Amino acid sequence: MDRALDTLTGEEVDAEDLWDLEVVDPGRYECHGCDIQVFPASYRKDINKKRPYFFKPKDVDHRPDCGAQDEDGCLQRARSERIPEEQLSRAGFMPNRLVLRAPREAQATPGDGGREAARGHRPARGDAGEADGTRRHATTANTLRRIAKDYARFPYNRNSPLHIDGIAGRSYDQAIRRLKFDAVVRYAQAQVWLTQIAWSARHEDDAERFEIVLSVGDREAGRVVRPYRIRVHWAAWSARARNALRTEVEVLVQEHKAHRGSGKAAWVFFIGEQDAQEPELFHVRDQRLICTLYGEMPASGKPGKD
């Protein structure tokens, strides 16, 4: 599982958000679809090379009405067909809006005490109280990461609704755009930008900023001579937030190097402001508005009927 419920805050967290925590309490998490306990794994960024995830004990089953049970089936089918919206909702996939909430800094006391104190604070479910009793999953994402993952995983569902304040388009395929592959251009409207990281480039960082070089931009003789860049302004971020992004990019590059020729690539999604003087430069200031993804990025499929 790549998501779980934080029982202290009552909010869902992505497994990769664990990189941003100074201390991870293994007893703090539950399945996002029911109340069984799940445990984080591979979250120690200085030791583990895999991306973090959550797992349930082998001798524990999900509750009968838990949508998380549908995740594997949905993901497998999504490679070749459109998934009905009801099933996406039940499994908690493809949130239809991005809402940036104020970050919560509460820390759980390690052990079961923190979990028990937080009982009863599960997030509200969208479309609750359906006539057939089906539990509907919340459709709000708190960071760009959930939206980016589902854009990649559900190519036949990219006409699903998506609203992000200040971003053009009202669906995944309208809101998310790739940067132009072979030229630096001035864009007329804000989008969620998608592109590949230049995995062999040196990505500069200091106390004020982290600059990520991309693999697209002006080309001559087949080579990028003026690449697009993302300048992350992180002076106001916490040390662990800066380390989390740096680690994420490092893991992305390691994954790409280890699987070259596999058809997979090192991707970055971000919402940023294009520089007024240097159109090849984008500025990102909020850590929730940039994330990376390693894998395949299939073209959008033709939407079918649910």
Coordinates of N, CA and C in Angstrom, one line a residue, residues 21 57 101 143 164 187 194 196 198 212 233 262:
L21 N 9.5 13.1 7.8 CA 9.3 13.0 9.3 C 10.7 12.8 10.0
P57 N -0.1 -7.1 8.4 CA 0.3 -8.4 8.8 C -0.4 -9.5 8.0
R101 N -3.6 22.2 2.7 CA -4.0 22.5 4.1 C -2.7 23.0 4.8
T143 N -1.5 17.0 -1.4 CA -0.2 17.3 -2.1 C -0.4 16.8 -3.5
I164 N -7.8 22.4 -9.6 CA -6.7 23.0 -8.8 C -6.8 24.5 -9.0
Y187 N 4.9 30.1 -21.8 CA 3.6 29.5 -21.7 C 2.6 30.5 -21.3
L194 N 4.7 18.3 -16.3 CA 5.3 17.0 -16.3 C 6.4 16.9 -17.3
Q196 N 10.8 15.0 -17.8 CA 11.8 14.1 -17.3 C 13.0 14.9 -16.7
A198 N 16.9 15.3 -16.0 CA 18.2 15.0 -16.6 C 19.0 14.2 -15.6
I212 N 17.0 21.9 -10.1 CA 16.9 20.6 -10.8 C 16.9 20.8 -12.3
H233 N 12.8 27.1 -4.2 CA 13.2 28.0 -3.1 C 12.9 27.5 -1.8
S262 N 15.0 -0.1 -19.6 CA 13.8 -0.8 -19.3 C 12.5 -0.1 -19.8

